[in-house]
Amino acid sequence: MDRFAAVQQALRSAPPHALAQVVIAELREQYGADLVEIRMVDYGMQSLQMVDGYAAKREPVSVHDSPQGRAFGSQQPFLTQQPEGGIVVHLPITIRGDRLGTLSTGLPSAADPNGLLPVLRQLCEALGHEILVAERDTDLFVLARRASRLTLAAEMQWQLLPGRSCVREEFEVGAHLEPAYAIFGDSFDWEASERFLTLTVTNGMGEGIAAALLTNLATNALRNARRAGLDLVGQATLADQAVYAQYQGSAYVSVLLLRFELATGRVEVVDAGSPRVWRGRGRSVEELPFDHQLPLGMFEDTVYAEEHFTVQPGDRLLIGSDGVYGTPGRGGETYGESALARSLPGHRLLPAGQVPVAVLRELAAYRGEAPLQDDALVMCVDWHGRPKAPA
């Protein structure tokens, strides 16, 4: 068994709370590392938080202006000099496009950091997979993501989410929610199979626990219908019936459903409420008009209809909740009237996973001192298309 296979086996065999100790022991024993830090990005995507279990508690570092943040943002290794000599290598921990955090390793002066990078990248990938598995059995890594306490409603909402980004050869998708630590009713979901990418953006009415319970019901009803093999209309219909049966029309959920056929770029849409879609193609940005149908659960036996459009390689779709496009600026104009379309070309060089946070940062500057009056959810989809098979 080679050394890396032995480390993988050690990670799989370790108790979930001891993954960090396995990595620390390996890097110290094999490479003479005098510094090992594992950090998780917080829910607000603002800081990288140290995973507990270290002898000396270390403070969070910024995602925007720290060496760890440079590695996290660029998704590339970043090297710094240690004051006492030697090199610190900062690497991203990312699984299928979902950026989890960073690993920092202090190496002695005699070490060849460039020669070690392939091994360290493999270690980060193995660690990332094991972190995702370990979160079923320990709160260690979940707690490391918190810069402050979550409200109960936010806790319920974050547990619904599939991740914050996903990458495949046909597409890249990323999404983010604000305010991260006190969410009301907005949520998102995705699923990628061999044939389809299915996206949902939901907005349950109300605030706090009531909104979180409503969104949980709608999201799980949509998942249940999708996993039963129903098409988009069937998914919307089943979820509509589930919400109406529980609330009898006193509460409802706005939802946007999209299903991309990976081989062709054909997109099926059911628009049952408020989320909106903008498409960037080349240098042009336009809002895609859909028939706004009734939200889920508003009336009994609502009939939904499916619409269609097609994406081309290079297209970027931006989906925003009403807390994004409806937020007024200092002059009274809402962000979605023109500011959102103007901002998209400025983010064209960012990967899809980083665009939602960048848009929400611009939204914060646009509204000035005024607090958000509702959840703000942004989802970004970059469409690459499926490569053609060689003739």
CSV table of C-alpha atoms in Angstrom, one decimal:
chain,number,residue,atom,x,y,z
A,1,MET,CA,0.0,0.0,0.0
A,2,ASP,CA,1.5,3.4,-1.0
A,3,ARG,CA,1.7,6.3,1.4
A,4,PHE,CA,-1.3,8.2,0.1
A,5,ALA,CA,-3.5,5.1,0.1
A,6,ALA,CA,-2.5,4.6,3.7
A,7,VAL,CA,-3.6,8.2,4.5
A,8,GLN,CA,-6.9,7.7,2.8
A,9,GLN,CA,-7.5,4.5,4.8
A,10,ALA,CA,-6.6,6.3,8.0
A,11,LEU,CA,-9.1,9.1,7.2
A,12,ARG,CA,-11.8,6.6,6.5
A,13,SER,CA,-11.1,4.6,9.7
A,14,ALA,CA,-10.8,7.7,12.0
A,15,PRO,CA,-13.7,8.8,14.2
A,16,PRO,CA,-15.4,11.7,12.5
A,17,HIS,CA,-14.2,14.2,15.1
A,18,ALA,CA,-10.5,13.1,14.6
A,19,LEU,CA,-10.1,13.8,10.9
A,20,ALA,CA,-8.0,16.9,11.6
A,21,GLN,CA,-5.7,15.0,13.9
A,22,VAL,CA,-5.0,12.4,11.2
A,23,VAL,CA,-4.1,15.1,8.7
A,24,ILE,CA,-1.9,16.9,11.3
A,25,ALA,CA,-0.1,13.7,12.2
A,26,GLU,CA,0.5,12.8,8.5
A,27,LEU,CA,1.9,16.2,7.5
A,28,ARG,CA,4.2,16.4,10.6
A,29,GLU,CA,5.5,12.8,10.2
A,30,GLN,CA,6.0,12.8,6.5
A,31,TYR,CA,6.9,16.3,5.6
A,32,GLY,CA,8.1,17.9,8.9
A,33,ALA,CA,5.2,20.4,9.0
A,34,ASP,CA,5.4,22.7,11.9
A,35,LEU,CA,2.0,24.4,11.2
A,36,VAL,CA,-1.2,22.7,10.1
A,37,GLU,CA,-4.5,24.6,10.0
A,38,ILE,CA,-7.9,23.4,8.7
A,39,ARG,CA,-10.4,26.2,8.2
A,40,MET,CA,-14.1,26.1,7.0
A,41,VAL,CA,-15.7,29.0,5.3
A,42,ASP,CA,-18.5,30.6,7.3
A,43,TYR,CA,-22.2,30.7,6.2
A,44,GLY,CA,-21.8,34.3,5.2
A,45,MET,CA,-18.8,33.6,3.0
A,46,GLN,CA,-16.9,36.3,4.8
A,47,SER,CA,-14.4,34.5,7.0
A,48,LEU,CA,-12.5,31.2,7.3
A,49,GLN,CA,-13.0,29.7,10.7
A,50,MET,CA,-10.6,27.3,12.4
A,51,VAL,CA,-11.8,23.8,13.0
A,52,ASP,CA,-11.7,23.2,16.8
A,53,GLY,CA,-9.5,20.6,18.4
A,54,TYR,CA,-6.3,22.5,18.3
A,55,ALA,CA,-4.0,23.2,21.3
A,56,ALA,CA,-4.0,26.9,20.6
A,57,LYS,CA,-7.2,28.6,19.5
A,58,ARG,CA,-6.6,30.7,16.4
A,59,GLU,CA,-8.8,33.6,15.2
A,60,PRO,CA,-10.8,33.6,12.0
A,61,VAL,CA,-9.2,35.1,8.9
A,62,SER,CA,-11.0,37.1,6.2
A,63,VAL,CA,-11.9,35.5,2.9
A,64,HIS,CA,-11.0,38.8,1.2
A,65,ASP,CA,-7.6,39.8,2.5
A,66,SER,CA,-5.7,36.9,3.9
A,67,PRO,CA,-3.4,34.3,2.4
A,68,GLN,CA,-6.0,31.6,3.1
A,69,GLY,CA,-8.6,33.8,1.4
A,70,ARG,CA,-6.4,34.1,-1.6
A,71,ALA,CA,-6.2,30.3,-2.0
A,72,PHE,CA,-9.9,30.0,-1.3
A,73,GLY,CA,-10.9,32.7,-3.8
A,74,SER,CA,-8.6,31.7,-6.6
A,75,GLN,CA,-9.0,27.9,-6.0
A,76,GLN,CA,-5.2,27.7,-6.4
A,77,PRO,CA,-2.3,27.1,-4.0
A,78,PHE,CA,-0.9,30.3,-2.4
A,79,LEU,CA,2.5,30.3,-0.8
A,80,THR,CA,3.8,32.7,1.9
A,81,GLN,CA,7.1,32.9,3.8
A,82,GLN,CA,7.3,32.1,7.5
A,83,PRO,CA,9.0,34.7,9.7
A,84,GLU,CA,11.4,32.0,11.1
A,85,GLY,CA,12.1,30.6,7.6
A,86,GLY,CA,10.3,28.0,5.6
A,87,ILE,CA,7.1,28.2,3.5
A,88,VAL,CA,3.4,28.0,4.3
A,89,VAL,CA,1.3,26.5,1.6
A,90,HIS,CA,-2.4,27.4,1.6
A,91,LEU,CA,-4.7,25.2,-0.4
A,92,PRO,CA,-8.4,25.1,-1.1
A,93,ILE,CA,-10.6,22.2,0.1
A,94,THR,CA,-13.2,21.8,-2.6
A,95,ILE,CA,-15.4,18.9,-3.7
A,96,ARG,CA,-17.2,18.9,-7.1
A,97,GLY,CA,-17.1,22.7,-7.1
A,98,ASP,CA,-18.4,23.1,-3.6
A,99,ARG,CA,-15.8,25.2,-1.7
A,100,LEU,CA,-15.5,24.1,1.9
A,101,GLY,CA,-12.4,25.8,3.3
A,102,THR,CA,-8.7,25.7,3.3
A,103,LEU,CA,-5.7,23.6,4.5
A,104,SER,CA,-2.5,25.5,5.5
A,105,THR,CA,0.8,23.6,5.9
A,106,GLY,CA,4.0,25.1,7.2
A,107,LEU,CA,7.0,23.4,5.6
A,108,PRO,CA,10.7,23.6,6.5
A,109,SER,CA,13.1,25.6,4.3
A,110,ALA,CA,14.6,22.4,2.8
A,111,ALA,CA,11.2,21.2,1.5
A,112,ASP,CA,10.3,21.6,-2.2
A,113,PRO,CA,6.8,23.0,-2.0
A,114,ASN,CA,6.1,22.8,-5.7
A,115,GLY,CA,7.1,19.1,-5.8
A,116,LEU,CA,4.7,18.5,-2.9
A,117,LEU,CA,1.7,20.3,-4.4
A,118,PRO,CA,0.2,17.3,-6.2
A,119,VAL,CA,0.3,15.2,-3.0
A,120,LEU,CA,-1.1,18.1,-0.9
A,121,ARG,CA,-3.9,18.6,-3.5
A,122,GLN,CA,-4.8,14.9,-3.2
A,123,LEU,CA,-4.8,15.2,0.5
A,124,CYS,CA,-7.2,18.1,0.4
A,125,GLU,CA,-9.6,16.2,-1.9
A,126,ALA,CA,-9.5,13.2,0.3
A,127,LEU,CA,-10.1,15.3,3.4
A,128,GLY,CA,-13.0,17.2,1.7
A,129,HIS,CA,-14.8,13.9,0.9
A,130,GLU,CA,-14.4,12.7,4.5
A,131,ILE,CA,-15.6,16.0,6.0
A,132,LEU,CA,-18.8,15.7,4.0
A,133,VAL,CA,-19.3,12.1,5.2
A,134,ALA,CA,-18.3,13.0,8.8
A,135,GLU,CA,-21.0,15.8,9.0
A,136,ARG,CA,-23.6,13.0,9.3
A,137,ASP,CA,-22.1,12.0,12.7
A,138,THR,CA,-20.4,15.0,14.2
A,139,ASP,CA,-21.1,18.8,14.6
A,140,LEU,CA,-17.4,19.7,14.5
A,141,PHE,CA,-17.3,20.9,11.0
A,142,VAL,CA,-20.8,22.5,11.0
A,143,LEU,CA,-19.8,24.5,14.1
A,144,ALA,CA,-16.6,25.6,12.4
A,145,ARG,CA,-18.7,27.4,9.7
A,146,ARG,CA,-20.4,29.7,12.2
A,147,ALA,CA,-19.1,33.2,12.8
A,148,SER,CA,-22.1,33.8,15.1
A,149,ARG,CA,-25.1,31.9,16.3
A,150,LEU,CA,-27.7,30.9,13.7
A,151,THR,CA,-31.4,31.5,14.4
A,152,LEU,CA,-33.5,28.4,14.6
A,153,ALA,CA,-35.2,29.3,11.3
A,154,ALA,CA,-31.8,29.7,9.6
A,155,GLU,CA,-30.6,26.4,11.0
A,156,MET,CA,-33.6,24.7,9.4
A,157,GLN,CA,-33.0,26.5,6.1
A,158,TRP,CA,-29.3,25.7,5.9
A,159,GLN,CA,-29.9,22.0,6.5
A,160,LEU,CA,-32.1,21.9,3.5
A,161,LEU,CA,-29.5,23.1,1.0
A,162,PRO,CA,-27.5,20.8,-1.3
A,163,GLY,CA,-24.3,22.9,-1.0
A,164,ARG,CA,-23.3,26.3,-2.3
A,165,SER,CA,-21.9,25.3,-5.7
A,166,CYS,CA,-21.6,22.4,-8.1
A,167,VAL,CA,-19.5,21.9,-11.2
A,168,ARG,CA,-19.8,19.4,-14.0
A,169,GLU,CA,-18.5,19.5,-17.6
A,170,GLU,CA,-21.9,20.8,-18.8
A,171,PHE,CA,-22.5,23.5,-16.2
A,172,GLU,CA,-21.4,25.4,-13.1
A,173,VAL,CA,-24.0,26.5,-10.6
A,174,GLY,CA,-23.6,28.5,-7.4
A,175,ALA,CA,-26.0,30.1,-4.9
A,176,HIS,CA,-26.0,32.1,-1.7
A,177,LEU,CA,-28.5,33.4,0.9
A,178,GLU,CA,-28.4,36.6,2.9
A,179,PRO,CA,-28.8,37.4,5.8
A,180,ALA,CA,-26.9,34.2,6.3
A,181,TYR,CA,-27.5,33.9,10.1
A,182,ALA,CA,-31.2,34.9,10.2
A,183,ILE,CA,-32.9,33.6,7.1
A,184,PHE,CA,-36.7,33.9,6.7
A,185,GLY,CA,-38.2,31.6,4.0
A,186,ASP,CA,-35.9,31.6,0.9
A,187,SER,CA,-34.2,28.5,-0.2
A,188,PHE,CA,-32.7,26.7,-3.2
A,189,ASP,CA,-32.1,23.1,-4.4
A,190,TRP,CA,-30.5,21.3,-7.3
A,191,GLU,CA,-30.1,17.8,-8.6
A,192,ALA,CA,-27.9,16.6,-11.5
A,193,SER,CA,-28.5,13.2,-13.2
A,194,GLU,CA,-27.2,11.7,-16.4
A,195,ARG,CA,-29.9,13.6,-18.4
A,196,PHE,CA,-31.0,16.6,-16.5
A,197,LEU,CA,-30.0,19.4,-14.1
A,198,THR,CA,-33.0,20.4,-12.1
A,199,LEU,CA,-33.0,23.7,-10.1
A,200,THR,CA,-35.5,25.2,-7.7
A,201,VAL,CA,-35.7,28.6,-6.0
A,202,THR,CA,-38.3,28.9,-3.3
A,203,ASN,CA,-39.7,31.7,-1.2
A,204,GLY,CA,-42.1,30.8,1.6
A,205,MET,CA,-44.3,33.6,2.9
A,206,GLY,CA,-43.9,34.9,6.4
A,207,GLU,CA,-41.0,35.1,8.8
A,208,GLY,CA,-39.0,33.0,11.2
A,209,ILE,CA,-40.1,29.4,12.1
A,210,ALA,CA,-43.4,29.7,10.3
A,211,ALA,CA,-41.6,30.5,7.0
A,212,ALA,CA,-38.9,27.8,7.6
A,213,LEU,CA,-41.6,25.1,8.2
A,214,LEU,CA,-43.5,26.2,5.1
A,215,THR,CA,-40.3,26.1,2.9
A,216,ASN,CA,-39.3,22.8,4.4
A,217,LEU,CA,-42.6,21.3,3.4
A,218,ALA,CA,-42.5,22.6,-0.1
A,219,THR,CA,-38.9,21.6,-0.7
A,220,ASN,CA,-39.4,18.1,0.4
A,221,ALA,CA,-42.6,17.8,-1.5
A,222,LEU,CA,-40.8,18.9,-4.7
A,223,ARG,CA,-38.0,16.4,-4.0
A,224,ASN,CA,-40.5,13.6,-3.4
A,225,ALA,CA,-42.2,14.3,-6.7
A,226,ARG,CA,-38.9,14.6,-8.6
A,227,ARG,CA,-37.6,11.3,-7.1
A,228,ALA,CA,-40.9,9.7,-8.1
A,229,GLY,CA,-40.0,10.5,-11.7
A,230,LEU,CA,-42.6,13.3,-12.3
A,231,ASP,CA,-42.0,16.1,-14.8
A,232,LEU,CA,-41.9,19.7,-13.7
A,233,VAL,CA,-45.6,20.2,-14.0
A,234,GLY,CA,-46.1,17.1,-11.9
A,235,GLN,CA,-43.6,18.3,-9.3
A,236,ALA,CA,-45.3,21.7,-9.0
A,237,THR,CA,-48.8,20.0,-8.8
A,238,LEU,CA,-47.8,17.6,-6.1
A,239,ALA,CA,-46.1,20.3,-4.0
A,240,ASP,CA,-49.0,22.6,-4.5
A,241,GLN,CA,-51.4,19.9,-3.1
A,242,ALA,CA,-49.1,19.2,-0.2
A,243,VAL,CA,-48.9,22.9,0.8
A,244,TYR,CA,-52.6,23.4,0.4
A,245,ALA,CA,-53.5,20.3,2.4
A,246,GLN,CA,-51.5,21.6,5.3
A,247,TYR,CA,-52.4,25.3,5.2
A,248,GLN,CA,-55.7,25.5,3.3
A,249,GLY,CA,-54.6,28.6,1.4
A,250,SER,CA,-53.5,30.6,4.5
A,251,ALA,CA,-49.9,30.3,3.5
A,252,TYR,CA,-48.2,29.7,0.2
A,253,VAL,CA,-44.8,29.4,-1.5
A,254,SER,CA,-43.4,31.1,-4.6
A,255,VAL,CA,-41.2,28.8,-6.6
A,256,LEU,CA,-39.3,28.8,-9.8
A,257,LEU,CA,-38.6,25.3,-11.3
A,258,LEU,CA,-36.1,24.8,-14.2
A,259,ARG,CA,-34.9,21.5,-15.8
A,260,PHE,CA,-32.0,21.6,-18.2
A,261,GLU,CA,-31.6,18.8,-20.7
A,262,LEU,CA,-27.8,18.3,-20.5
A,263,ALA,CA,-27.4,17.0,-24.1
A,264,THR,CA,-29.3,19.8,-25.8
A,265,GLY,CA,-29.5,22.8,-23.6
A,266,ARG,CA,-33.3,22.8,-23.8
A,267,VAL,CA,-34.8,24.2,-20.5
A,268,GLU,CA,-38.3,23.5,-19.1
A,269,VAL,CA,-39.7,26.1,-16.8
A,270,VAL,CA,-42.6,26.3,-14.3
A,271,ASP,CA,-42.7,29.8,-12.8
A,272,ALA,CA,-45.1,29.8,-9.8
A,273,GLY,CA,-44.3,33.1,-8.1
A,274,SER,CA,-41.7,35.7,-7.6
A,275,PRO,CA,-38.1,34.6,-8.4
A,276,ARG,CA,-36.8,36.1,-11.7
A,277,VAL,CA,-34.2,35.2,-14.3
A,278,TRP,CA,-31.7,37.3,-16.2
A,279,ARG,CA,-29.6,35.9,-19.0
A,280,GLY,CA,-26.2,37.2,-20.0
A,281,ARG,CA,-25.2,36.2,-23.6
A,282,GLY,CA,-22.1,37.9,-24.9
A,283,ARG,CA,-22.3,41.5,-23.8
A,284,SER,CA,-26.1,41.7,-23.6
A,285,VAL,CA,-28.2,41.1,-20.5
A,286,GLU,CA,-31.9,40.6,-20.6
A,287,GLU,CA,-34.6,39.5,-18.2
A,288,LEU,CA,-36.4,36.3,-19.4
A,289,PRO,CA,-40.2,36.7,-19.4
A,290,PHE,CA,-42.2,33.9,-18.0
A,291,ASP,CA,-45.9,33.5,-17.3
A,292,HIS,CA,-46.1,34.1,-13.5
A,293,GLN,CA,-48.5,31.4,-12.3
A,294,LEU,CA,-50.0,31.0,-8.9
A,295,PRO,CA,-47.7,30.2,-5.9
A,296,LEU,CA,-47.9,26.7,-4.5
A,297,GLY,CA,-50.7,26.2,-2.0
A,298,MET,CA,-52.6,29.4,-2.7
A,299,PHE,CA,-55.7,27.6,-4.1
A,300,GLU,CA,-56.8,24.0,-4.3
A,301,ASP,CA,-56.1,22.0,-7.6
A,302,THR,CA,-54.1,24.7,-9.3
A,303,VAL,CA,-53.2,23.8,-12.9
A,304,TYR,CA,-49.7,24.6,-13.9
A,305,ALA,CA,-48.2,24.9,-17.4
A,306,GLU,CA,-44.7,24.4,-18.6
A,307,GLU,CA,-42.7,26.9,-20.7
A,308,HIS,CA,-39.4,26.4,-22.6
A,309,PHE,CA,-36.3,28.2,-23.7
A,310,THR,CA,-32.8,27.1,-24.8
A,311,VAL,CA,-29.4,28.0,-23.4
A,312,GLN,CA,-26.2,28.1,-25.5
A,313,PRO,CA,-22.6,27.5,-24.5
A,314,GLY,CA,-21.3,30.6,-22.8
A,315,ASP,CA,-24.7,31.7,-21.5
A,316,ARG,CA,-24.9,32.9,-17.8
A,317,LEU,CA,-28.2,32.8,-16.0
A,318,LEU,CA,-28.8,34.8,-12.8
A,319,ILE,CA,-31.8,34.0,-10.6
A,320,GLY,CA,-32.8,36.5,-7.9
A,321,SER,CA,-35.5,36.5,-5.2
A,322,ASP,CA,-37.6,39.5,-4.6
A,323,GLY,CA,-35.3,40.5,-1.7
A,324,VAL,CA,-32.7,41.1,-4.5
A,325,TYR,CA,-34.5,42.8,-7.3
A,326,GLY,CA,-37.0,44.5,-5.1
A,327,THR,CA,-34.5,46.2,-2.8
A,328,PRO,CA,-34.6,50.0,-3.1
A,329,GLY,CA,-31.5,52.1,-3.4
A,330,ARG,CA,-30.9,55.6,-2.0
A,331,GLY,CA,-32.7,57.2,-4.9
A,332,GLY,CA,-35.7,54.9,-4.6
A,333,GLU,CA,-35.1,52.9,-7.8
A,334,THR,CA,-35.1,49.1,-7.0
A,335,TYR,CA,-32.0,47.1,-7.7
A,336,GLY,CA,-33.7,45.0,-10.3
A,337,GLU,CA,-34.8,47.9,-12.5
A,338,SER,CA,-31.4,48.5,-14.0
A,339,ALA,CA,-28.6,48.2,-11.5
A,340,LEU,CA,-28.6,44.4,-11.5
A,341,ALA,CA,-28.3,44.2,-15.3
A,342,ARG,CA,-25.5,46.7,-15.2
A,343,SER,CA,-23.6,44.7,-12.6
A,344,LEU,CA,-23.5,41.4,-14.5
A,345,PRO,CA,-20.9,42.2,-17.2
A,346,GLY,CA,-18.6,43.3,-14.4
A,347,HIS,CA,-18.6,39.8,-13.0
A,348,ARG,CA,-18.2,37.9,-16.2
A,349,LEU,CA,-14.7,36.7,-15.3
A,350,LEU,CA,-15.8,35.3,-11.9
A,351,PRO,CA,-16.8,31.6,-11.8
A,352,ALA,CA,-20.4,30.9,-11.1
A,353,GLY,CA,-19.7,29.9,-7.5
A,354,GLN,CA,-18.4,33.4,-6.7
A,355,VAL,CA,-21.0,35.5,-8.5
A,356,PRO,CA,-23.8,35.3,-6.0
A,357,VAL,CA,-21.7,36.6,-3.2
A,358,ALA,CA,-20.3,39.4,-5.5
A,359,VAL,CA,-23.9,40.4,-6.5
A,360,LEU,CA,-25.0,40.5,-2.8
A,361,ARG,CA,-22.0,42.6,-1.9
A,362,GLU,CA,-23.0,45.1,-4.6
A,363,LEU,CA,-26.6,44.9,-3.3
A,364,ALA,CA,-25.4,45.9,0.1
A,365,ALA,CA,-23.6,48.9,-1.3
A,366,TYR,CA,-26.6,49.8,-3.4
A,367,ARG,CA,-29.0,49.9,-0.5
A,368,GLY,CA,-26.6,51.9,1.8
A,369,GLU,CA,-27.4,51.9,5.5
A,370,ALA,CA,-30.8,50.4,5.0
A,371,PRO,CA,-31.1,46.8,6.3
A,372,LEU,CA,-32.5,44.0,4.1
A,373,GLN,CA,-36.3,43.8,4.5
A,374,ASP,CA,-36.4,40.3,3.2
A,375,ASP,CA,-34.1,37.3,2.4
A,376,ALA,CA,-31.9,37.9,-0.6
A,377,LEU,CA,-31.1,34.8,-2.7
A,378,VAL,CA,-28.9,34.7,-5.8
A,379,MET,CA,-28.3,31.7,-8.0
A,380,CYS,CA,-25.9,31.7,-10.9
A,381,VAL,CA,-25.7,29.1,-13.7
A,382,ASP,CA,-22.9,29.0,-16.3
A,383,TRP,CA,-23.8,26.8,-19.2
A,384,HIS,CA,-21.0,25.1,-21.1
A,385,GLY,CA,-23.0,22.4,-22.9
A,386,ARG,CA,-22.0,18.8,-23.4
A,387,PRO,CA,-18.9,18.3,-25.6
A,388,LYS,CA,-19.7,16.6,-28.9
A,389,ALA,CA,-18.4,13.1,-29.2
A,390,PRO,CA,-15.6,12.8,-31.7
A,391,ALA,CA,-16.7,11.7,-35.2
